[in-house]
């Protein structure tokens, strides 16, 4: 009998370490310069992936869904801690045809296929809505660390497309990425509490599933940090294991992005590696 060894042990009770990623970042033999850049830096950006008409239509849809009384108690709508303000809406690609059409036109699916070297499916989608004055932060994390531990994603063979529905400026809480960190796996300490997602999706400083301050500082010193600004309609595609975060938004300029996560069809979900029950479908399609 052969026992599969988990190459991405995390949620440890011993001191966490940084390991080299045992799997590739790009899973095809593509020689495309954009794909090469993705392999090196863990992300690529394109301006104009959505035209102004689609951007406006998506924004309108998302305001409609956020204000819809029928969605008021829907678990897919996540609100900021201590207020009614919408923080995220999950499953936006199924809640809104307009959003899905915009994704289809953006070029994200083809790029994801080229990076992941196979056909893909949507693992998760969300709108992150950071209104002016009141937008909350997202602490440093690797998405794959969460998806591996809490959703049973076997390998980092997934990538996210972030479509900007507003300008992303340095001052309205844009994505910050440590380029090159996709090549490591940063273990995180702590046992995963039951229904932890109810806390982690809201907390600006989650207690579990985040790297240590020592590791974040070390990677900052060796890799630096890119602030991903861009116009409305721009697209960022980043590797599922790149270390990233975003600050709060106290500027008067809102910052709204749609995230679509593509997973390889050859990387379907198993049981969560943290040993916890699977999270709801709207967080992790099975
Ligand atoms: O728990 C999750 O799946 C989500 N949480 C964060 C902070 N980023 C990725 C993902 O959308
Ligand atoms: Fe993330």
PDB file of C-alpha atoms and ligand atoms in Angstrom:
ATOM      1  CA  UNK A   1       0.000   0.000   0.000  1.00  0.00           C
ATOM      2  CA  UNK A   2       1.294   3.476  -0.796  1.00  0.00           C
ATOM      3  CA  UNK A   3       0.307   6.375   1.380  1.00  0.00           C
ATOM      4  CA  UNK A   4       0.105   9.744  -0.354  1.00  0.00           C
ATOM      5  CA  UNK A   5       2.284  12.247   1.499  1.00  0.00           C
ATOM      6  CA  UNK A   6       0.882  15.754   1.909  1.00  0.00           C
ATOM      7  CA  UNK A   7       3.483  18.136   0.467  1.00  0.00           C
ATOM      8  CA  UNK A   8       1.744  21.136   2.041  1.00  0.00           C
ATOM      9  CA  UNK A   9       1.485  20.467   5.750  1.00  0.00           C
ATOM     10  CA  UNK A  10       0.000  23.478   7.559  1.00  0.00           C
ATOM     11  CA  UNK A  11      -2.038  24.527  10.629  1.00  0.00           C
ATOM     12  CA  UNK A  12       0.817  23.088  12.644  1.00  0.00           C
ATOM     13  CA  UNK A  13       1.187  23.064  16.422  1.00  0.00           C
ATOM     14  CA  UNK A  14       5.014  23.043  16.178  1.00  0.00           C
ATOM     15  CA  UNK A  15       6.879  26.172  14.988  1.00  0.00           C
ATOM     16  CA  UNK A  16       5.887  26.774  11.327  1.00  0.00           C
ATOM     17  CA  UNK A  17       8.543  26.764   8.588  1.00  0.00           C
ATOM     18  CA  UNK A  18       8.855  27.914   4.977  1.00  0.00           C
ATOM     19  CA  UNK A  19       9.340  25.107   2.452  1.00  0.00           C
ATOM     20  CA  UNK A  20      10.071  25.120  -1.289  1.00  0.00           C
ATOM     21  CA  UNK A  21       6.965  24.512  -3.349  1.00  0.00           C
ATOM     22  CA  UNK A  22       7.192  20.934  -4.635  1.00  0.00           C
ATOM     23  CA  UNK A  23       4.941  21.641  -7.662  1.00  0.00           C
ATOM     24  CA  UNK A  24       5.352  23.942 -10.672  1.00  0.00           C
ATOM     25  CA  UNK A  25       3.697  27.366 -10.953  1.00  0.00           C
ATOM     26  CA  UNK A  26       2.983  27.031 -14.684  1.00  0.00           C
ATOM     27  CA  UNK A  27       1.700  23.590 -15.644  1.00  0.00           C
ATOM     28  CA  UNK A  28       1.926  23.898 -19.461  1.00  0.00           C
ATOM     29  CA  UNK A  29       4.954  24.262 -21.736  1.00  0.00           C
ATOM     30  CA  UNK A  30       3.820  27.684 -22.855  1.00  0.00           C
ATOM     31  CA  UNK A  31       6.606  29.967 -24.064  1.00  0.00           C
ATOM     32  CA  UNK A  32       4.337  33.008 -23.942  1.00  0.00           C
ATOM     33  CA  UNK A  33       6.209  35.934 -22.309  1.00  0.00           C
ATOM     34  CA  UNK A  34       3.173  36.787 -20.186  1.00  0.00           C
ATOM     35  CA  UNK A  35       3.016  33.229 -18.856  1.00  0.00           C
ATOM     36  CA  UNK A  36       6.768  33.336 -18.192  1.00  0.00           C
ATOM     37  CA  UNK A  37       6.310  36.524 -16.199  1.00  0.00           C
ATOM     38  CA  UNK A  38       3.554  34.818 -14.235  1.00  0.00           C
ATOM     39  CA  UNK A  39       5.928  31.934 -13.443  1.00  0.00           C
ATOM     40  CA  UNK A  40       8.557  34.378 -12.157  1.00  0.00           C
ATOM     41  CA  UNK A  41       6.494  36.960 -10.302  1.00  0.00           C
ATOM     42  CA  UNK A  42       3.312  35.059  -9.459  1.00  0.00           C
ATOM     43  CA  UNK A  43       1.008  37.503 -11.213  1.00  0.00           C
ATOM     44  CA  UNK A  44       0.363  39.458 -14.425  1.00  0.00           C
ATOM     45  CA  UNK A  45      -1.756  42.530 -15.131  1.00  0.00           C
ATOM     46  CA  UNK A  46      -3.689  43.643 -18.201  1.00  0.00           C
ATOM     47  CA  UNK A  47      -5.398  46.970 -18.740  1.00  0.00           C
ATOM     48  CA  UNK A  48      -8.745  47.118 -20.544  1.00  0.00           C
ATOM     49  CA  UNK A  49      -9.904  43.532 -19.961  1.00  0.00           C
ATOM     50  CA  UNK A  50     -13.419  44.931 -19.487  1.00  0.00           C
ATOM     51  CA  UNK A  51     -14.856  47.891 -21.375  1.00  0.00           C
ATOM     52  CA  UNK A  52     -16.595  50.761 -19.562  1.00  0.00           C
ATOM     53  CA  UNK A  53     -20.071  49.482 -20.452  1.00  0.00           C
ATOM     54  CA  UNK A  54     -19.457  46.119 -18.821  1.00  0.00           C
ATOM     55  CA  UNK A  55     -17.808  47.684 -15.779  1.00  0.00           C
ATOM     56  CA  UNK A  56     -20.880  49.891 -15.225  1.00  0.00           C
ATOM     57  CA  UNK A  57     -23.284  46.993 -15.793  1.00  0.00           C
ATOM     58  CA  UNK A  58     -21.418  44.843 -13.243  1.00  0.00           C
ATOM     59  CA  UNK A  59     -21.371  47.625 -10.658  1.00  0.00           C
ATOM     60  CA  UNK A  60     -25.097  48.145 -11.103  1.00  0.00           C
ATOM     61  CA  UNK A  61     -25.756  44.419 -10.692  1.00  0.00           C
ATOM     62  CA  UNK A  62     -23.672  44.197  -7.576  1.00  0.00           C
ATOM     63  CA  UNK A  63     -25.381  47.165  -5.948  1.00  0.00           C
ATOM     64  CA  UNK A  64     -28.711  45.570  -6.811  1.00  0.00           C
ATOM     65  CA  UNK A  65     -27.720  42.214  -5.242  1.00  0.00           C
ATOM     66  CA  UNK A  66     -26.257  43.919  -2.153  1.00  0.00           C
ATOM     67  CA  UNK A  67     -29.477  45.867  -1.597  1.00  0.00           C
ATOM     68  CA  UNK A  68     -31.902  43.047  -2.496  1.00  0.00           C
ATOM     69  CA  UNK A  69     -34.108  42.264   0.557  1.00  0.00           C
ATOM     70  CA  UNK A  70     -34.210  38.614  -0.552  1.00  0.00           C
ATOM     71  CA  UNK A  71     -30.401  38.499  -0.123  1.00  0.00           C
ATOM     72  CA  UNK A  72     -30.387  40.227   3.284  1.00  0.00           C
ATOM     73  CA  UNK A  73     -29.865  37.020   5.270  1.00  0.00           C
ATOM     74  CA  UNK A  74     -28.116  35.057   2.505  1.00  0.00           C
ATOM     75  CA  UNK A  75     -24.890  33.431   3.771  1.00  0.00           C
ATOM     76  CA  UNK A  76     -23.140  34.422   0.534  1.00  0.00           C
ATOM     77  CA  UNK A  77     -23.356  38.081   1.523  1.00  0.00           C
ATOM     78  CA  UNK A  78     -20.582  38.846   4.033  1.00  0.00           C
ATOM     79  CA  UNK A  79     -20.839  42.100   5.991  1.00  0.00           C
ATOM     80  CA  UNK A  80     -18.131  44.152   7.689  1.00  0.00           C
ATOM     81  CA  UNK A  81     -17.713  43.442  11.403  1.00  0.00           C
ATOM     82  CA  UNK A  82     -20.094  45.605  13.416  1.00  0.00           C
ATOM     83  CA  UNK A  83     -21.968  47.140  10.480  1.00  0.00           C
ATOM     84  CA  UNK A  84     -24.379  46.347   7.653  1.00  0.00           C
ATOM     85  CA  UNK A  85     -21.882  47.351   4.979  1.00  0.00           C
ATOM     86  CA  UNK A  86     -21.313  44.636   2.369  1.00  0.00           C
ATOM     87  CA  UNK A  87     -17.731  43.303   2.507  1.00  0.00           C
ATOM     88  CA  UNK A  88     -17.989  40.426   0.034  1.00  0.00           C
ATOM     89  CA  UNK A  89     -20.606  38.657  -2.056  1.00  0.00           C
ATOM     90  CA  UNK A  90     -19.669  35.076  -2.924  1.00  0.00           C
ATOM     91  CA  UNK A  91     -20.872  33.171  -5.988  1.00  0.00           C
ATOM     92  CA  UNK A  92     -21.267  36.357  -8.029  1.00  0.00           C
ATOM     93  CA  UNK A  93     -20.697  34.447 -11.260  1.00  0.00           C
ATOM     94  CA  UNK A  94     -23.859  32.401 -10.658  1.00  0.00           C
ATOM     95  CA  UNK A  95     -25.845  35.219  -9.027  1.00  0.00           C
ATOM     96  CA  UNK A  96     -25.372  37.466 -12.051  1.00  0.00           C
ATOM     97  CA  UNK A  97     -25.301  36.609 -15.737  1.00  0.00           C
ATOM     98  CA  UNK A  98     -23.875  40.059 -16.445  1.00  0.00           C
ATOM     99  CA  UNK A  99     -20.857  39.282 -14.256  1.00  0.00           C
ATOM    100  CA  UNK A 100     -20.315  35.892 -15.899  1.00  0.00           C
ATOM    101  CA  UNK A 101     -20.454  37.431 -19.377  1.00  0.00           C
ATOM    102  CA  UNK A 102     -17.870  39.992 -18.335  1.00  0.00           C
ATOM    103  CA  UNK A 103     -15.608  37.202 -17.082  1.00  0.00           C
ATOM    104  CA  UNK A 104     -16.045  35.280 -20.332  1.00  0.00           C
ATOM    105  CA  UNK A 105     -15.064  38.373 -22.346  1.00  0.00           C
ATOM    106  CA  UNK A 106     -12.084  39.261 -20.167  1.00  0.00           C
ATOM    107  CA  UNK A 107      -9.722  36.609 -21.519  1.00  0.00           C
ATOM    108  CA  UNK A 108      -9.207  35.205 -18.013  1.00  0.00           C
ATOM    109  CA  UNK A 109     -10.387  31.682 -18.839  1.00  0.00           C
ATOM    110  CA  UNK A 110      -7.908  31.205 -21.699  1.00  0.00           C
ATOM    111  CA  UNK A 111      -5.043  32.575 -19.645  1.00  0.00           C
ATOM    112  CA  UNK A 112      -5.952  30.306 -16.709  1.00  0.00           C
ATOM    113  CA  UNK A 113      -6.022  27.272 -19.039  1.00  0.00           C
ATOM    114  CA  UNK A 114      -2.596  28.158 -20.394  1.00  0.00           C
ATOM    115  CA  UNK A 115      -1.128  28.601 -16.913  1.00  0.00           C
ATOM    116  CA  UNK A 116      -2.724  25.503 -15.422  1.00  0.00           C
ATOM    117  CA  UNK A 117      -2.134  23.287 -18.470  1.00  0.00           C
ATOM    118  CA  UNK A 118      -5.633  21.811 -18.519  1.00  0.00           C
ATOM    119  CA  UNK A 119      -9.262  22.728 -18.659  1.00  0.00           C
ATOM    120  CA  UNK A 120     -10.490  24.685 -15.631  1.00  0.00           C
ATOM    121  CA  UNK A 121     -13.622  25.215 -13.564  1.00  0.00           C
ATOM    122  CA  UNK A 122     -14.654  27.950 -11.151  1.00  0.00           C
ATOM    123  CA  UNK A 123     -13.667  26.995  -7.612  1.00  0.00           C
ATOM    124  CA  UNK A 124     -14.912  30.212  -6.015  1.00  0.00           C
ATOM    125  CA  UNK A 125     -16.043  33.684  -7.021  1.00  0.00           C
ATOM    126  CA  UNK A 126     -16.553  36.787  -4.969  1.00  0.00           C
ATOM    127  CA  UNK A 127     -17.065  40.492  -5.127  1.00  0.00           C
ATOM    128  CA  UNK A 128     -14.878  42.404  -2.699  1.00  0.00           C
ATOM    129  CA  UNK A 129     -16.469  45.717  -2.035  1.00  0.00           C
ATOM    130  CA  UNK A 130     -14.407  48.338  -0.270  1.00  0.00           C
ATOM    131  CA  UNK A 131     -16.538  51.429  -0.021  1.00  0.00           C
ATOM    132  CA  UNK A 132     -14.911  54.813   0.500  1.00  0.00           C
ATOM    133  CA  UNK A 133     -14.245  55.715   4.167  1.00  0.00           C
ATOM    134  CA  UNK A 134     -15.272  52.283   5.482  1.00  0.00           C
ATOM    135  CA  UNK A 135     -13.550  49.490   3.527  1.00  0.00           C
ATOM    136  CA  UNK A 136     -11.912  46.825   5.681  1.00  0.00           C
ATOM    137  CA  UNK A 137      -8.459  45.259   5.220  1.00  0.00           C
ATOM    138  CA  UNK A 138      -7.474  41.699   4.241  1.00  0.00           C
ATOM    139  CA  UNK A 139      -4.494  40.392   6.192  1.00  0.00           C
ATOM    140  CA  UNK A 140      -1.443  38.645   4.622  1.00  0.00           C
ATOM    141  CA  UNK A 141      -2.233  35.143   3.382  1.00  0.00           C
ATOM    142  CA  UNK A 142      -1.841  32.543   0.654  1.00  0.00           C
ATOM    143  CA  UNK A 143      -5.245  31.554  -0.731  1.00  0.00           C
ATOM    144  CA  UNK A 144      -3.987  28.045  -1.417  1.00  0.00           C
ATOM    145  CA  UNK A 145      -3.062  27.566   2.247  1.00  0.00           C
ATOM    146  CA  UNK A 146      -6.741  28.078   3.136  1.00  0.00           C
ATOM    147  CA  UNK A 147      -8.081  26.043   0.229  1.00  0.00           C
ATOM    148  CA  UNK A 148      -5.746  23.150   1.012  1.00  0.00           C
ATOM    149  CA  UNK A 149      -6.431  23.095   4.752  1.00  0.00           C
ATOM    150  CA  UNK A 150     -10.133  23.972   4.772  1.00  0.00           C
ATOM    151  CA  UNK A 151     -11.365  22.800   1.348  1.00  0.00           C
ATOM    152  CA  UNK A 152      -9.063  19.880   0.474  1.00  0.00           C
ATOM    153  CA  UNK A 153      -7.514  21.394  -2.662  1.00  0.00           C
ATOM    154  CA  UNK A 154      -4.674  18.909  -3.255  1.00  0.00           C
ATOM    155  CA  UNK A 155      -2.112  21.083  -5.086  1.00  0.00           C
ATOM    156  CA  UNK A 156      -1.560  24.737  -5.955  1.00  0.00           C
ATOM    157  CA  UNK A 157      -2.906  24.318  -9.482  1.00  0.00           C
ATOM    158  CA  UNK A 158      -5.344  27.225  -9.367  1.00  0.00           C
ATOM    159  CA  UNK A 159      -5.203  30.930 -10.102  1.00  0.00           C
ATOM    160  CA  UNK A 160      -7.406  33.941  -9.445  1.00  0.00           C
ATOM    161  CA  UNK A 161      -8.471  36.690 -11.818  1.00  0.00           C
ATOM    162  CA  UNK A 162      -9.257  40.010 -10.161  1.00  0.00           C
ATOM    163  CA  UNK A 163     -11.326  42.300 -12.378  1.00  0.00           C
ATOM    164  CA  UNK A 164     -11.331  45.928 -11.283  1.00  0.00           C
ATOM    165  CA  UNK A 165     -14.748  47.608 -11.268  1.00  0.00           C
ATOM    166  CA  UNK A 166     -13.245  50.865  -9.987  1.00  0.00           C
ATOM    167  CA  UNK A 167      -9.803  52.446 -10.182  1.00  0.00           C
ATOM    168  CA  UNK A 168      -7.334  50.725  -7.901  1.00  0.00           C
ATOM    169  CA  UNK A 169      -5.107  53.477  -6.552  1.00  0.00           C
ATOM    170  CA  UNK A 170      -2.352  53.261  -3.968  1.00  0.00           C
ATOM    171  CA  UNK A 171      -4.720  54.922  -1.501  1.00  0.00           C
ATOM    172  CA  UNK A 172      -7.950  52.922  -1.797  1.00  0.00           C
ATOM    173  CA  UNK A 173      -6.856  49.526  -0.538  1.00  0.00           C
ATOM    174  CA  UNK A 174      -5.349  47.856  -3.638  1.00  0.00           C
ATOM    175  CA  UNK A 175      -3.898  44.371  -3.761  1.00  0.00           C
ATOM    176  CA  UNK A 176      -0.346  44.098  -2.387  1.00  0.00           C
ATOM    177  CA  UNK A 177       1.664  41.097  -3.570  1.00  0.00           C
ATOM    178  CA  UNK A 178       5.099  39.803  -2.631  1.00  0.00           C
ATOM    179  CA  UNK A 179       6.394  38.814  -6.073  1.00  0.00           C
ATOM    180  CA  UNK A 180       8.054  35.406  -6.201  1.00  0.00           C
ATOM    181  CA  UNK A 181       6.509  34.100  -2.974  1.00  0.00           C
ATOM    182  CA  UNK A 182       4.428  31.618  -4.982  1.00  0.00           C
ATOM    183  CA  UNK A 183       7.599  29.512  -5.084  1.00  0.00           C
ATOM    184  CA  UNK A 184       7.414  28.736  -1.350  1.00  0.00           C
ATOM    185  CA  UNK A 185       4.836  27.269   0.933  1.00  0.00           C
ATOM    186  CA  UNK A 186       4.571  29.208   4.158  1.00  0.00           C
ATOM    187  CA  UNK A 187       3.219  26.990   6.900  1.00  0.00           C
ATOM    188  CA  UNK A 188       0.706  28.549   9.274  1.00  0.00           C
ATOM    189  CA  UNK A 189       0.314  27.795  12.955  1.00  0.00           C
ATOM    190  CA  UNK A 190      -2.789  26.869  14.874  1.00  0.00           C
ATOM    191  CA  UNK A 191      -5.616  24.387  14.863  1.00  0.00           C
ATOM    192  CA  UNK A 192      -8.599  25.297  12.691  1.00  0.00           C
ATOM    193  CA  UNK A 193     -11.697  26.067  14.800  1.00  0.00           C
ATOM    194  CA  UNK A 194     -15.111  24.761  13.777  1.00  0.00           C
ATOM    195  CA  UNK A 195     -16.878  26.936  11.171  1.00  0.00           C
ATOM    196  CA  UNK A 196     -13.771  29.070  11.099  1.00  0.00           C
ATOM    197  CA  UNK A 197     -14.778  30.722   7.822  1.00  0.00           C
ATOM    198  CA  UNK A 198     -17.457  32.704   9.646  1.00  0.00           C
ATOM    199  CA  UNK A 199     -14.626  34.511  11.421  1.00  0.00           C
ATOM    200  CA  UNK A 200     -11.903  34.441   8.771  1.00  0.00           C
ATOM    201  CA  UNK A 201     -13.985  36.057   6.025  1.00  0.00           C
ATOM    202  CA  UNK A 202     -14.639  39.097   8.209  1.00  0.00           C
ATOM    203  CA  UNK A 203     -11.581  39.394  10.444  1.00  0.00           C
ATOM    204  CA  UNK A 204      -9.015  41.985   9.396  1.00  0.00           C
ATOM    205  CA  UNK A 205      -6.427  40.059  11.463  1.00  0.00           C
ATOM    206  CA  UNK A 206      -7.434  36.359  11.520  1.00  0.00           C
ATOM    207  CA  UNK A 207      -5.984  34.145  14.254  1.00  0.00           C
ATOM    208  CA  UNK A 208      -5.382  31.012  12.128  1.00  0.00           C
ATOM    209  CA  UNK A 209      -4.279  30.460   8.524  1.00  0.00           C
ATOM    210  CA  UNK A 210      -1.912  33.401   8.417  1.00  0.00           C
ATOM    211  CA  UNK A 211       1.900  33.368   8.250  1.00  0.00           C
ATOM    212  CA  UNK A 212       3.933  34.544  11.237  1.00  0.00           C
ATOM    213  CA  UNK A 213       5.115  38.150  11.359  1.00  0.00           C
ATOM    214  CA  UNK A 214       8.687  36.807  11.239  1.00  0.00           C
ATOM    215  CA  UNK A 215       8.008  34.967   7.979  1.00  0.00           C
ATOM    216  CA  UNK A 216       6.181  37.925   6.427  1.00  0.00           C
ATOM    217  CA  UNK A 217       9.096  40.218   7.337  1.00  0.00           C
ATOM    218  CA  UNK A 218      11.669  37.757   5.997  1.00  0.00           C
ATOM    219  CA  UNK A 219       9.859  37.430   2.661  1.00  0.00           C
ATOM    220  CA  UNK A 220       9.411  41.178   2.461  1.00  0.00           C
ATOM    221  CA  UNK A 221      13.160  41.663   2.888  1.00  0.00           C
ATOM    222  CA  UNK A 222      14.019  39.085   0.220  1.00  0.00           C
ATOM    223  CA  UNK A 223      11.197  39.726  -2.293  1.00  0.00           C
ATOM    224  CA  UNK A 224       9.798  43.209  -1.697  1.00  0.00           C
ATOM    225  CA  UNK A 225       6.225  44.160  -2.293  1.00  0.00           C
ATOM    226  CA  UNK A 226       4.291  45.271  -5.394  1.00  0.00           C
ATOM    227  CA  UNK A 227       1.220  47.493  -5.102  1.00  0.00           C
ATOM    228  CA  UNK A 228      -1.144  46.554  -7.929  1.00  0.00           C
ATOM    229  CA  UNK A 229      -2.799  49.698  -9.159  1.00  0.00           C
ATOM    230  CA  UNK A 230      -4.796  49.890 -12.386  1.00  0.00           C
ATOM    231  CA  UNK A 231      -7.775  51.446 -14.103  1.00  0.00           C
ATOM    232  CA  UNK A 232     -11.377  50.281 -13.926  1.00  0.00           C
ATOM    233  CA  UNK A 233     -11.623  47.310 -16.280  1.00  0.00           C
ATOM    234  CA  UNK A 234      -8.055  46.144 -15.639  1.00  0.00           C
ATOM    235  CA  UNK A 235      -7.355  42.527 -14.738  1.00  0.00           C
ATOM    236  CA  UNK A 236      -4.804  40.907 -12.453  1.00  0.00           C
ATOM    237  CA  UNK A 237      -4.272  37.152 -12.609  1.00  0.00           C
ATOM    238  CA  UNK A 238      -2.292  35.753  -9.681  1.00  0.00           C
ATOM    239  CA  UNK A 239      -1.146  32.372  -8.506  1.00  0.00           C
ATOM    240  CA  UNK A 240      -3.177  30.795  -5.704  1.00  0.00           C
ATOM    241  CA  UNK A 241      -0.120  30.539  -3.477  1.00  0.00           C
ATOM    242  CA  UNK A 242       1.303  34.070  -3.811  1.00  0.00           C
ATOM    243  CA  UNK A 243       1.479  35.918  -0.514  1.00  0.00           C
ATOM    244  CA  UNK A 244      -0.872  38.909  -0.679  1.00  0.00           C
ATOM    245  CA  UNK A 245      -2.945  41.331   1.382  1.00  0.00           C
ATOM    246  CA  UNK A 246      -4.792  44.605   1.056  1.00  0.00           C
ATOM    247  CA  UNK A 247      -5.220  47.535   3.390  1.00  0.00           C
ATOM    248  CA  UNK A 248      -8.429  49.238   4.451  1.00  0.00           C
ATOM    249  CA  UNK A 249      -9.963  52.051   2.455  1.00  0.00           C
ATOM    250  CA  UNK A 250     -10.488  55.336   4.251  1.00  0.00           C
ATOM    251  CA  UNK A 251     -10.130  57.329   1.035  1.00  0.00           C
ATOM    252  CA  UNK A 252     -13.309  58.780  -0.522  1.00  0.00           C
ATOM    253  CA  UNK A 253     -12.790  56.554  -3.596  1.00  0.00           C
ATOM    254  CA  UNK A 254     -14.487  53.117  -3.491  1.00  0.00           C
ATOM    255  CA  UNK A 255     -12.557  50.073  -4.638  1.00  0.00           C
ATOM    256  CA  UNK A 256     -14.548  47.116  -5.933  1.00  0.00           C
ATOM    257  CA  UNK A 257     -13.142  44.006  -7.602  1.00  0.00           C
ATOM    258  CA  UNK A 258     -14.605  40.729  -8.810  1.00  0.00           C
ATOM    259  CA  UNK A 259     -12.436  37.680  -8.073  1.00  0.00           C
ATOM    260  CA  UNK A 260     -12.870  34.474 -10.021  1.00  0.00           C
ATOM    261  CA  UNK A 261     -10.818  31.464  -8.984  1.00  0.00           C
ATOM    262  CA  UNK A 262     -10.036  28.853 -11.627  1.00  0.00           C
ATOM    263  CA  UNK A 263      -8.956  25.399 -10.549  1.00  0.00           C
ATOM    264  CA  UNK A 264      -7.580  22.697 -12.847  1.00  0.00           C
ATOM    265  CA  UNK A 265     -10.065  19.910 -13.572  1.00  0.00           C
ATOM    266  CA  UNK A 266      -7.173  17.604 -12.617  1.00  0.00           C
ATOM    267  CA  UNK A 267      -7.025  19.119  -9.129  1.00  0.00           C
ATOM    268  CA  UNK A 268     -10.522  18.371  -7.817  1.00  0.00           C
ATOM    269  CA  UNK A 269     -11.131  18.753  -4.093  1.00  0.00           C
ATOM    270  CA  UNK A 270     -10.487  15.989  -1.567  1.00  0.00           C
ATOM    271  CA  UNK A 271     -11.282  15.984   2.163  1.00  0.00           C
ATOM    272  CA  UNK A 272      -9.974  19.107   3.924  1.00  0.00           C
ATOM    273  CA  UNK A 273      -6.371  18.558   5.024  1.00  0.00           C
ATOM    274  CA  UNK A 274      -7.057  20.305   8.356  1.00  0.00           C
ATOM    275  CA  UNK A 275      -9.405  17.425   9.189  1.00  0.00           C
ATOM    276  CA  UNK A 276     -12.365  19.807   9.475  1.00  0.00           C
ATOM    277  CA  UNK A 277     -15.751  19.324   7.745  1.00  0.00           C
ATOM    278  CA  UNK A 278     -15.889  20.748   4.195  1.00  0.00           C
ATOM    279  CA  UNK A 279     -16.906  24.410   3.905  1.00  0.00           C
ATOM    280  CA  UNK A 280     -20.117  25.360   2.092  1.00  0.00           C
ATOM    281  CA  UNK A 281     -20.341  25.061  -1.661  1.00  0.00           C
ATOM    282  CA  UNK A 282     -20.360  28.791  -2.261  1.00  0.00           C
ATOM    283  CA  UNK A 283     -16.794  28.915  -0.895  1.00  0.00           C
ATOM    284  CA  UNK A 284     -15.501  25.797  -2.603  1.00  0.00           C
ATOM    285  CA  UNK A 285     -17.239  24.069  -5.492  1.00  0.00           C
ATOM    286  CA  UNK A 286     -16.927  20.298  -5.362  1.00  0.00           C
TER     287      UNK A 286
HETATM  288  O1  LIG B   1     -11.365  31.734   2.654  1.00  0.00           O
HETATM  289  C1  LIG B   1     -11.359  31.970   1.450  1.00  0.00           C
HETATM  290  O2  LIG B   1     -11.558  31.092   0.630  1.00  0.00           O
HETATM  291  C2  LIG B   1     -11.116  33.389   0.989  1.00  0.00           C
HETATM  292  N1  LIG B   1     -10.382  34.141   1.946  1.00  0.00           N
HETATM  293  C3  LIG B   1      -9.438  34.977   1.652  1.00  0.00           C
HETATM  294  C4  LIG B   1      -8.897  35.912   2.678  1.00  0.00           C
HETATM  295  N2  LIG B   1      -8.926  35.047   0.416  1.00  0.00           N
HETATM  296  C5  LIG B   1      -9.231  34.001  -0.507  1.00  0.00           C
HETATM  297  C6  LIG B   1     -10.562  33.449  -0.413  1.00  0.00           C
HETATM  298  O3  LIG B   1     -11.448  34.200  -1.223  1.00  0.00           O
HETATM  299 FE1  LIG B   2      -6.752  36.164  -1.018  1.00  0.00          FE
END
